[in-house]
mmCIF file of C-alpha atoms in Angstrom:
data_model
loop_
_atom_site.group_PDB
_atom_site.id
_atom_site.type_symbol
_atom_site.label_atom_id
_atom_site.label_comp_id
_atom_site.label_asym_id
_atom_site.label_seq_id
_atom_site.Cartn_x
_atom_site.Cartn_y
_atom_site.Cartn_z
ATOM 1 C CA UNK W 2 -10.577 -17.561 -4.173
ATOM 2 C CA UNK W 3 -10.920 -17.866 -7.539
ATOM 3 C CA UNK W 4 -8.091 -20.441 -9.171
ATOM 4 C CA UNK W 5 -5.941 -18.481 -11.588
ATOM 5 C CA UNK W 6 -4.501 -21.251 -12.774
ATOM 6 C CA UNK W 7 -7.228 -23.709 -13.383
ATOM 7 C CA UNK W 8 -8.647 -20.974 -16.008
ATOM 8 C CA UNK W 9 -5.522 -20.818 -17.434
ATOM 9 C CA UNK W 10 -4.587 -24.643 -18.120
ATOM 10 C CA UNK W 11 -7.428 -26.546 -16.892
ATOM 11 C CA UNK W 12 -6.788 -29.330 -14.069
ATOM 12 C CA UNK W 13 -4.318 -31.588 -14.074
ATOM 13 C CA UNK W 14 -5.521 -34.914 -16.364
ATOM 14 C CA UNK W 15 -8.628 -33.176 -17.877
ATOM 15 C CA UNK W 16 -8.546 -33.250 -21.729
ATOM 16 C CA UNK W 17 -7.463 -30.216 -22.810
ATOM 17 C CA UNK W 18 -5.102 -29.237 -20.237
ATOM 18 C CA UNK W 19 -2.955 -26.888 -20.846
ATOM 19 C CA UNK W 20 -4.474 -26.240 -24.153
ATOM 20 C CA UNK W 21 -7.142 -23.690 -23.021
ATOM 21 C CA UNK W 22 -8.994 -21.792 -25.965
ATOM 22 C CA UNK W 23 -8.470 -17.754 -25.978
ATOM 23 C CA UNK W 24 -10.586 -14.903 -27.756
ATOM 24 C CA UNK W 25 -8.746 -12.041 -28.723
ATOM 25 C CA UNK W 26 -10.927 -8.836 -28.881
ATOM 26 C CA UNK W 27 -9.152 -6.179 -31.627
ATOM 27 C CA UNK W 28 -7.286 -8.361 -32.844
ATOM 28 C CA UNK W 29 -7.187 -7.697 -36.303
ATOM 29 C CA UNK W 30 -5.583 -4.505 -35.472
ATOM 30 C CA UNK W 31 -2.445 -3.560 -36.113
ATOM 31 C CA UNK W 32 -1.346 -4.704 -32.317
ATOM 32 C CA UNK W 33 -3.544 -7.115 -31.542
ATOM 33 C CA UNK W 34 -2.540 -8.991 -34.844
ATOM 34 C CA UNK W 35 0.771 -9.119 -34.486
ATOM 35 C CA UNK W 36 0.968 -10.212 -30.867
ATOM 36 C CA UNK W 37 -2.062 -12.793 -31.695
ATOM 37 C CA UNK W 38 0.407 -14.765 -33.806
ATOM 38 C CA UNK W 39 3.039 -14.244 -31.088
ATOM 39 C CA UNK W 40 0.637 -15.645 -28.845
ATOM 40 C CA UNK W 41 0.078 -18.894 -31.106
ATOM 41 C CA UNK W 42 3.546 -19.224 -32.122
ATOM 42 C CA UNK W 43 4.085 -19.778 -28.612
ATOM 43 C CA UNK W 44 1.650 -22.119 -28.073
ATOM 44 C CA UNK W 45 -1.535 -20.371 -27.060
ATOM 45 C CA UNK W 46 -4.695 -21.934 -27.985
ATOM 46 C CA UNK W 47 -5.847 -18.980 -30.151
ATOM 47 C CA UNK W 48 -9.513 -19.748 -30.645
ATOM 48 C CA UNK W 49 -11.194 -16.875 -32.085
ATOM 49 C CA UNK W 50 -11.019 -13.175 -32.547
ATOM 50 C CA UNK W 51 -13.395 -10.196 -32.471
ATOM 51 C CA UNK W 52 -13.592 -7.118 -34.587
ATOM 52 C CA UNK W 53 -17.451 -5.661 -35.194
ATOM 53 C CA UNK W 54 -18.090 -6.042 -39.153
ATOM 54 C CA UNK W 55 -15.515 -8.441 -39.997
ATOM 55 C CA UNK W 56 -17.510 -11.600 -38.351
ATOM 56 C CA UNK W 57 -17.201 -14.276 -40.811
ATOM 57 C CA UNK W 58 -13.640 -14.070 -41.953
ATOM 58 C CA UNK W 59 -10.602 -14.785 -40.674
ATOM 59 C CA UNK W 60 -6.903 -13.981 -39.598
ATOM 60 C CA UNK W 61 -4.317 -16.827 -40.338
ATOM 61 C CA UNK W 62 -7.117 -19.169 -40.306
ATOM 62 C CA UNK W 63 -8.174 -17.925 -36.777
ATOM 63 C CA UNK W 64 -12.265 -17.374 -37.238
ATOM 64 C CA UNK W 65 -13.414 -14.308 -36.488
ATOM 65 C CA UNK W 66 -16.751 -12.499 -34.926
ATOM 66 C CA UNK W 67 -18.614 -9.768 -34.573
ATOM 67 C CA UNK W 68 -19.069 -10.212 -30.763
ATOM 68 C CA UNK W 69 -17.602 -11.978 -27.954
ATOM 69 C CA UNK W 70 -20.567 -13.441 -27.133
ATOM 70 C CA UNK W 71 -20.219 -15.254 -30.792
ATOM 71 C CA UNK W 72 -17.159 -15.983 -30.156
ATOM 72 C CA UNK W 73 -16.976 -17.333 -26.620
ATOM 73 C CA UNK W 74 -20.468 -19.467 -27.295
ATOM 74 C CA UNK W 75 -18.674 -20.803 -30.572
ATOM 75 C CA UNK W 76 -15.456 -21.934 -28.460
ATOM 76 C CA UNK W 77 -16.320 -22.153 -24.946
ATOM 77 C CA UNK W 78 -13.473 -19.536 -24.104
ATOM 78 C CA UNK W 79 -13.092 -18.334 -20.818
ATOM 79 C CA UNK W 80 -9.778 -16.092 -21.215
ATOM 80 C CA UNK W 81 -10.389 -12.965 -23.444
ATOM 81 C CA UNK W 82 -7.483 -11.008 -24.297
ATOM 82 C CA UNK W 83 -8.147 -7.490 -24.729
ATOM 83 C CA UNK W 84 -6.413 -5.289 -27.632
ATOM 84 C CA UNK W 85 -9.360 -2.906 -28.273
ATOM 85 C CA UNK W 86 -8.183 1.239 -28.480
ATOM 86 C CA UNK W 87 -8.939 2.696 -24.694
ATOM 87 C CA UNK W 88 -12.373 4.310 -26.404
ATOM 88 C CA UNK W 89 -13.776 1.244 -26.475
ATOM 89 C CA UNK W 90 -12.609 -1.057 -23.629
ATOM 90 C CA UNK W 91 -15.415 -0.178 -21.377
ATOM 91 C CA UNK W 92 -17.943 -1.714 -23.980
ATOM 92 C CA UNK W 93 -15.604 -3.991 -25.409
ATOM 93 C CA UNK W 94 -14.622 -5.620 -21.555
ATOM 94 C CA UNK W 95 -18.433 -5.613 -20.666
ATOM 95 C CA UNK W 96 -19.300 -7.605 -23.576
ATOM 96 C CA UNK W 97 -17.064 -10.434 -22.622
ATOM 97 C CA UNK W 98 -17.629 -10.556 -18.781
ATOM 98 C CA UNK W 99 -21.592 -10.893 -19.839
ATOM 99 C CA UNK W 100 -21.027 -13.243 -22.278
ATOM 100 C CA UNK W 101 -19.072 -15.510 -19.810
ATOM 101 C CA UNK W 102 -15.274 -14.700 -19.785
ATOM 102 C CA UNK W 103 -13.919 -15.379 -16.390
ATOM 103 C CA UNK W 104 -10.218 -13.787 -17.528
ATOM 104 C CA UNK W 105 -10.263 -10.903 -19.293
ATOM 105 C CA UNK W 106 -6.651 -9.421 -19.477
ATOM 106 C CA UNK W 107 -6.675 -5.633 -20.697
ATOM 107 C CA UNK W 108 -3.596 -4.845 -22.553
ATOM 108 C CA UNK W 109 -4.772 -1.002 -23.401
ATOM 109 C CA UNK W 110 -3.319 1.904 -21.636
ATOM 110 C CA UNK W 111 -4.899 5.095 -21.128
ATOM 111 C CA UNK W 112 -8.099 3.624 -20.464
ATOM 112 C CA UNK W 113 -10.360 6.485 -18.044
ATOM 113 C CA UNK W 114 -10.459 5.381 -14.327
ATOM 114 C CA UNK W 115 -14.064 5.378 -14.717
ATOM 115 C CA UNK W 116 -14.066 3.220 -17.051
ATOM 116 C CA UNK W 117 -11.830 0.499 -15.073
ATOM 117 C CA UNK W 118 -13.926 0.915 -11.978
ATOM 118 C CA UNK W 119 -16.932 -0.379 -14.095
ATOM 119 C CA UNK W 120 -15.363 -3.182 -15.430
ATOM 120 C CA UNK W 121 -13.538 -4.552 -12.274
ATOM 121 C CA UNK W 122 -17.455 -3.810 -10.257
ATOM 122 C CA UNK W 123 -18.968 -5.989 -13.297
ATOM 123 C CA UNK W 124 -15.950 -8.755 -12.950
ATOM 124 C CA UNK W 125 -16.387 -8.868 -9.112
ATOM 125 C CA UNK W 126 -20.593 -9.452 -9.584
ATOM 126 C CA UNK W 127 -19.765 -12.683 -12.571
ATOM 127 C CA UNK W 128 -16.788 -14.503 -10.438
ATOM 128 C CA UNK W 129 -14.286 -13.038 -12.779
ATOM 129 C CA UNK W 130 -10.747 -11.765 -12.997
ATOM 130 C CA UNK W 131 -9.772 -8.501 -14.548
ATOM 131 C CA UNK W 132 -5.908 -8.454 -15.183
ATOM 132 C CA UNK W 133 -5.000 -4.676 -16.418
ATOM 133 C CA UNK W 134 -5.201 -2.287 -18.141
ATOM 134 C CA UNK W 135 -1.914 -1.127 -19.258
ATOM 135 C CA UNK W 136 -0.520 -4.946 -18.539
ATOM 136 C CA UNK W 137 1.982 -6.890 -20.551
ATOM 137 C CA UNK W 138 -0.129 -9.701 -19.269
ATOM 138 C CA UNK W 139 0.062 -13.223 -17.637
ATOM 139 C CA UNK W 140 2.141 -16.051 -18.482
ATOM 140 C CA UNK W 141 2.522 -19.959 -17.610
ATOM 141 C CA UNK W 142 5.984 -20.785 -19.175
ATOM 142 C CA UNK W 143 6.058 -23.525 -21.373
ATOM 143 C CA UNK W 144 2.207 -23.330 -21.337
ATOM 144 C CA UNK W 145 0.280 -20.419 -22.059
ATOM 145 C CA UNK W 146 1.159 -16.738 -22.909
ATOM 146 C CA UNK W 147 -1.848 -14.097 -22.854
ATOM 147 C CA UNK W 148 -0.543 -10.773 -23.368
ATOM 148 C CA UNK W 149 2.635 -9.238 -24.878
ATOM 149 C CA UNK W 150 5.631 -10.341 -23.403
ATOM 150 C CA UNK W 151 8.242 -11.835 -24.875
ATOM 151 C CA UNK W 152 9.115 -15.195 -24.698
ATOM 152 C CA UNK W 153 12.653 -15.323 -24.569
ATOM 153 C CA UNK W 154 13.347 -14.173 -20.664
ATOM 154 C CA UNK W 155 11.167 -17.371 -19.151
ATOM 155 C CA UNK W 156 11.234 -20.418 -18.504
ATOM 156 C CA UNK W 157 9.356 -23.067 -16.956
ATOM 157 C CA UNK W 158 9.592 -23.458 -13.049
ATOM 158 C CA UNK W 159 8.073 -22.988 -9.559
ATOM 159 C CA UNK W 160 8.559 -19.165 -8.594
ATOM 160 C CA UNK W 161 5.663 -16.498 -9.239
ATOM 161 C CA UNK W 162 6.589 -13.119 -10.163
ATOM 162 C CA UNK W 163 4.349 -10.548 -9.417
ATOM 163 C CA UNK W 164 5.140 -7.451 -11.577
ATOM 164 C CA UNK W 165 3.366 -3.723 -10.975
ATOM 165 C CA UNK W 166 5.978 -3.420 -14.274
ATOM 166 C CA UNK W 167 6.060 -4.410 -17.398
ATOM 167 C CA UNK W 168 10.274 -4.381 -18.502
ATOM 168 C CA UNK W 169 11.175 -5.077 -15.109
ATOM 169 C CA UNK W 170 9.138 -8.310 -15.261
ATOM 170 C CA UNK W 171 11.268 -9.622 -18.335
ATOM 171 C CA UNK W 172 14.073 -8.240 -17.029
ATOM 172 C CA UNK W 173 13.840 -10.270 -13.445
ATOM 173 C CA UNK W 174 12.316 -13.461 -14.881
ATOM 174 C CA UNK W 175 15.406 -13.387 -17.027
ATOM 175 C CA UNK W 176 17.690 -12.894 -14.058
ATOM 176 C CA UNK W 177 15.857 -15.653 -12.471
ATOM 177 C CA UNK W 178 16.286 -17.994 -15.463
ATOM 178 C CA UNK W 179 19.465 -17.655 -15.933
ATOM 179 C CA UNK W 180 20.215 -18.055 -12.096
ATOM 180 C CA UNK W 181 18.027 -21.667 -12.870
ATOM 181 C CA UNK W 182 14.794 -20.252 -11.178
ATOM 182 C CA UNK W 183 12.270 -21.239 -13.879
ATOM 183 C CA UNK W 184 8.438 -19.657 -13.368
ATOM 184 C CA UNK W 185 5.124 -21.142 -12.315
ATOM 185 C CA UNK W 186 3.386 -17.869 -13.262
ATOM 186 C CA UNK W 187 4.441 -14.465 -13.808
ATOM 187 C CA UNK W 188 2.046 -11.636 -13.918
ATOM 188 C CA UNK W 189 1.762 -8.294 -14.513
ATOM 189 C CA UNK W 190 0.090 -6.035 -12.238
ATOM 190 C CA UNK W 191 -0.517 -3.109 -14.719
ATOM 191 C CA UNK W 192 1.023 0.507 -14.721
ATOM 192 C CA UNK W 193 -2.208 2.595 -14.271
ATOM 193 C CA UNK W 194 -3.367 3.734 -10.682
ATOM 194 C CA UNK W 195 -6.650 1.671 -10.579
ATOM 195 C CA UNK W 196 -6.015 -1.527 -11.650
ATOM 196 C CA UNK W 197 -8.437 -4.988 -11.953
ATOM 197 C CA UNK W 198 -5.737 -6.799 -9.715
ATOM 198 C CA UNK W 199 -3.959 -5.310 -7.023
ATOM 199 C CA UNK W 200 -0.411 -7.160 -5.772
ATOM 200 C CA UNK W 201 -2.159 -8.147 -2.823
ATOM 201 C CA UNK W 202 -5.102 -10.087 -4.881
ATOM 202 C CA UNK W 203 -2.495 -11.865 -7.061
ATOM 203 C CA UNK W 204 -0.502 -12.912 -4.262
ATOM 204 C CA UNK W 205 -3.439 -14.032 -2.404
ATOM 205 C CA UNK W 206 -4.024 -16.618 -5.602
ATOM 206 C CA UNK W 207 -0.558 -17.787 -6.198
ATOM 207 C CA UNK W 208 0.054 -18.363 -2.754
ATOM 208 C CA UNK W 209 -1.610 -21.451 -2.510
ATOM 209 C CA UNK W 210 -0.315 -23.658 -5.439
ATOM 210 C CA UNK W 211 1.035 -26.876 -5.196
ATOM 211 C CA UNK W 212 4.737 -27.125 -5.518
ATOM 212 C CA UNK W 213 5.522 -22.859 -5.536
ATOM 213 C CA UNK W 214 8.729 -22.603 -3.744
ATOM 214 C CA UNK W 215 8.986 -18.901 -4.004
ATOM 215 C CA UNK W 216 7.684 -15.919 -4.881
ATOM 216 C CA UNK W 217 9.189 -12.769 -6.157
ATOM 217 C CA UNK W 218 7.464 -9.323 -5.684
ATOM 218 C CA UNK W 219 8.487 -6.094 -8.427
ATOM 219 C CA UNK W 220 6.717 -2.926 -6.927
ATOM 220 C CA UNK W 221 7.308 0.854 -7.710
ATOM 221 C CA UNK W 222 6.882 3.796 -5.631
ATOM 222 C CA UNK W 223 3.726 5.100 -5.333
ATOM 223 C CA UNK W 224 0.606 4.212 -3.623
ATOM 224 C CA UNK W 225 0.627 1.540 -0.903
ATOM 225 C CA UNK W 226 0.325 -1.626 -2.622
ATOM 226 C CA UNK W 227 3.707 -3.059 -1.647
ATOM 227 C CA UNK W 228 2.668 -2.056 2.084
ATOM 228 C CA UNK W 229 -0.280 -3.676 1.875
ATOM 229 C CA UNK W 230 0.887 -6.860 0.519
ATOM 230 C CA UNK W 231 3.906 -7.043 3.158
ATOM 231 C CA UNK W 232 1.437 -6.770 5.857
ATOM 232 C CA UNK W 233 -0.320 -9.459 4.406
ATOM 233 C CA UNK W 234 2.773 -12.169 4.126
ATOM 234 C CA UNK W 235 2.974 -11.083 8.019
ATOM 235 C CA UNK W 236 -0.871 -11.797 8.698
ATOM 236 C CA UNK W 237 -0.625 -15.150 6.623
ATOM 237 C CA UNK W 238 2.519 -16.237 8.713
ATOM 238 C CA UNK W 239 3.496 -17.065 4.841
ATOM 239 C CA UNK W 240 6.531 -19.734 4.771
ATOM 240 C CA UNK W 241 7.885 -19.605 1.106
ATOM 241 C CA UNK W 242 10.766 -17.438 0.618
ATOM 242 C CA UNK W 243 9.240 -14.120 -0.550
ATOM 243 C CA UNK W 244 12.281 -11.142 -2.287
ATOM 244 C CA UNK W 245 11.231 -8.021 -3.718
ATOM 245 C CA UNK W 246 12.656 -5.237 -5.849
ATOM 246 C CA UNK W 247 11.354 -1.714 -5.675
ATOM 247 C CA UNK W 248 11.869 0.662 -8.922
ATOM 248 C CA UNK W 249 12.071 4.238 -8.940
ATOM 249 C CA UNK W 250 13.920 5.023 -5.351
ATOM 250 C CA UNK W 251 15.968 7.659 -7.234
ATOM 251 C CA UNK W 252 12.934 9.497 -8.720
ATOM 252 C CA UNK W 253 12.217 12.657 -7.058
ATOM 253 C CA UNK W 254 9.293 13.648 -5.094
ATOM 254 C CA UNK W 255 5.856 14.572 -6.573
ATOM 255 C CA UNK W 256 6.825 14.012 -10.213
ATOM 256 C CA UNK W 257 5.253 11.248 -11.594
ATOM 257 C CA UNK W 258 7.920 8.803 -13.374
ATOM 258 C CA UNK W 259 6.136 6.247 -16.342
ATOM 259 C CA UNK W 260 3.472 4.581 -14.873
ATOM 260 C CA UNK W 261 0.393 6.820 -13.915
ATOM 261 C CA UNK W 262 0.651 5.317 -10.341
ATOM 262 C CA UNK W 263 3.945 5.905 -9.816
ATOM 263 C CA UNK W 264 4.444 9.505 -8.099
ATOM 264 C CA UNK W 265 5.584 10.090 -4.215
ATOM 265 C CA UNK W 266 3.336 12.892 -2.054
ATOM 266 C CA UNK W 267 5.412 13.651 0.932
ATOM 267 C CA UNK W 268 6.428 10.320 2.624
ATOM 268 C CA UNK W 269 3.090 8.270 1.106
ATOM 269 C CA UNK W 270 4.481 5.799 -1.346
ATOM 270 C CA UNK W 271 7.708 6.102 -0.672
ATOM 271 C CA UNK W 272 10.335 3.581 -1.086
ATOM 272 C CA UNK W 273 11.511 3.683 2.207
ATOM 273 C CA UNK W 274 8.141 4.010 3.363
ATOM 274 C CA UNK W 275 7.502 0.239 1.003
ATOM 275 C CA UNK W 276 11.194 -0.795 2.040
ATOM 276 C CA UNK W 277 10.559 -1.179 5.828
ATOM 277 C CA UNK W 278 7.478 -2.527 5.540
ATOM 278 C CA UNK W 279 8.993 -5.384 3.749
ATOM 279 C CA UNK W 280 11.497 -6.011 5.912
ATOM 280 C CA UNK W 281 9.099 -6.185 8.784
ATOM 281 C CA UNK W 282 7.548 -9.045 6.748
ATOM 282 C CA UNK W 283 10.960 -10.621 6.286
ATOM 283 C CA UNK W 284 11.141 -10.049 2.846
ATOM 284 C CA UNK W 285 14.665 -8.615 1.234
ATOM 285 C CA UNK W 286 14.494 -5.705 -1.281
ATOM 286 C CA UNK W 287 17.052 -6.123 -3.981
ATOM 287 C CA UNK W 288 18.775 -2.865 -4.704
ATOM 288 C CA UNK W 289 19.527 -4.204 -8.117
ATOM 289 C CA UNK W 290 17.356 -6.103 -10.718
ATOM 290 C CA UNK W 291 20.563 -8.710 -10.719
ATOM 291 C CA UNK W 292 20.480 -9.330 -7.401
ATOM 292 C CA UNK W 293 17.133 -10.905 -6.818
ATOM 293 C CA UNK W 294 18.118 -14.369 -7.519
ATOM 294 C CA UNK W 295 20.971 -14.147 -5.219
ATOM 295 C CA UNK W 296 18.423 -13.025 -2.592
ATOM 296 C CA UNK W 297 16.315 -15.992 -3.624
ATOM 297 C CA UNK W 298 18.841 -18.387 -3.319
ATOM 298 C CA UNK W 299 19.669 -16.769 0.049
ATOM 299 C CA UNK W 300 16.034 -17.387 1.655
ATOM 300 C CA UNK W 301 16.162 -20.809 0.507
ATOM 301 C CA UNK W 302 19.247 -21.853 1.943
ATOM 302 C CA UNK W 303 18.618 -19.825 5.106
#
């Protein structure tokens, strides 16, 4: 299993840890250059950026590069953050994975399903991790922020979120850290219906970290991702206190709401359907985004 968050701060006592350098493809477009300074103002180790023809300049003082193989052999960068247009992930995301990224996190939406099966094949063949597309990223509070989410609603902790949404991960972490439930990692999933990570995948590497004393699961209906992670925490005979929160039990059947994965055919992807299978794992479903922490602090006491 490949250690999320070694790649993402280094070991514990190894120079450098915490401080781990990024490369930012497209990111002296507009969005990728705005949330590359959010990135640094928050800490990030921006090391270097890529946009073909502008090698040789700068943004802010950040170098920049043609390729990402420039950049990630000038930098030794392992986490690429990915702001290219959806045209151009697919060539954009195999130019880092060959040139050595083991993270790439894909921020682009729209990107084909073609496309995304490529990349996460090519990821699986190099030992690397493909968070996205259509993610607002992955986050260490008080550490490291790769992706777009704000900073405001986290803080630093020992809970992992696991997030199929974007708003509803800022929404809960805040919930959480205002409860006092500060965050070892928080991730998100991504919206579209193929995806580099699946919940099961990310739980599978946060489960083991030293020191997690929870972990907090925000699914959607559609597909069977929540059912297949439940079925895991039963397999794993996982001890940690484990509380979900399912969006879109109102939506009606067969019409897709937001995310591209997000639609209900007959009783497949239900929330009852994701619901019960939860609760045969032990794990509450909030009804409420508010009400997670008070399920949290429920599991830990009980």
């Amino acid at each position: 299993m490949i250690d999320i968050l070694g790649i993402l701060c280094g070991k514990e006592g190894e120079a450098g840890h915490g401080k781990r350098p990024v490369v930012v493809q497209g990111m002296t477009g507009t969005f990728g250059s705005r949330h590359t300074r959010l990135m640094r103002d928050y800490g990030t180790n921006i090391a270097a950026g890529v946009t073909p023809g502008k090698g040789g300049g700068d943004l802010d003082g950040i170098p920049l590069y043609d390729t990402a193989g420039e950049a990630i052999a000038a930098t030794g960068a392992e986490i690429v953050a990915n702001f290219v247009p959806a045209r151009h992930f697919l060539a954009s995301a195999r130019e880092a994975l060959e040139a050595g990224a083991r993270l790439l996190v894909a921020i682009p939406e729209h990107v084909p399903v073609r496309d995304t099966l490529e990349v996460v094949e090519l990821a699986g063949s190099r030992d690397a991790l493909v968070i996205g597309p259509n993610t607002p990223g992955v986050m260490v509070p008080g550490t490291i922020k790769v992706g777009i989410m704000p900073a405001s609603p986290f803080a630093p902790g020992d809970i992992a979120v696991l997030s199929k949404s974007g708003t509803l991960l800022y929404e809960i972490s805040d919930n959480l850290t205002q409860a006092g439930f500060g965050q070892r990692i928080t991730l998100g999933i991504g919206g579209d219906p193929v995806n580099g990570m699946r919940l099961v995948d990310a739980f599978d590497m946060v489960r083991g970290i030293d020191g997690l004393r929870g972990v907090v699961i925000v699914g959607e209906i559609g597909g069977d991702a929540e059912e297949t992670l439940a079925q895991r925490i039963i397999e794993t005979g996982f001890d940690r206190p484990v509380v979900a929160y399912i969006a879109g039990r109102a939506a009606p059947k067969e019409k897709r709401m937001g995310h591209a994965g997000a639609i209900v055919y007959g009783n497949y992807g239900s929330a009852e359907s994701k619901v019960n299978m939860f609760t045969k794992a032990n794990v509450p479903v909030a009804r409420r985004p508010a009400e997670v922490p008070v399920l949290l602090k429920g599991k830990m006491r009980g």
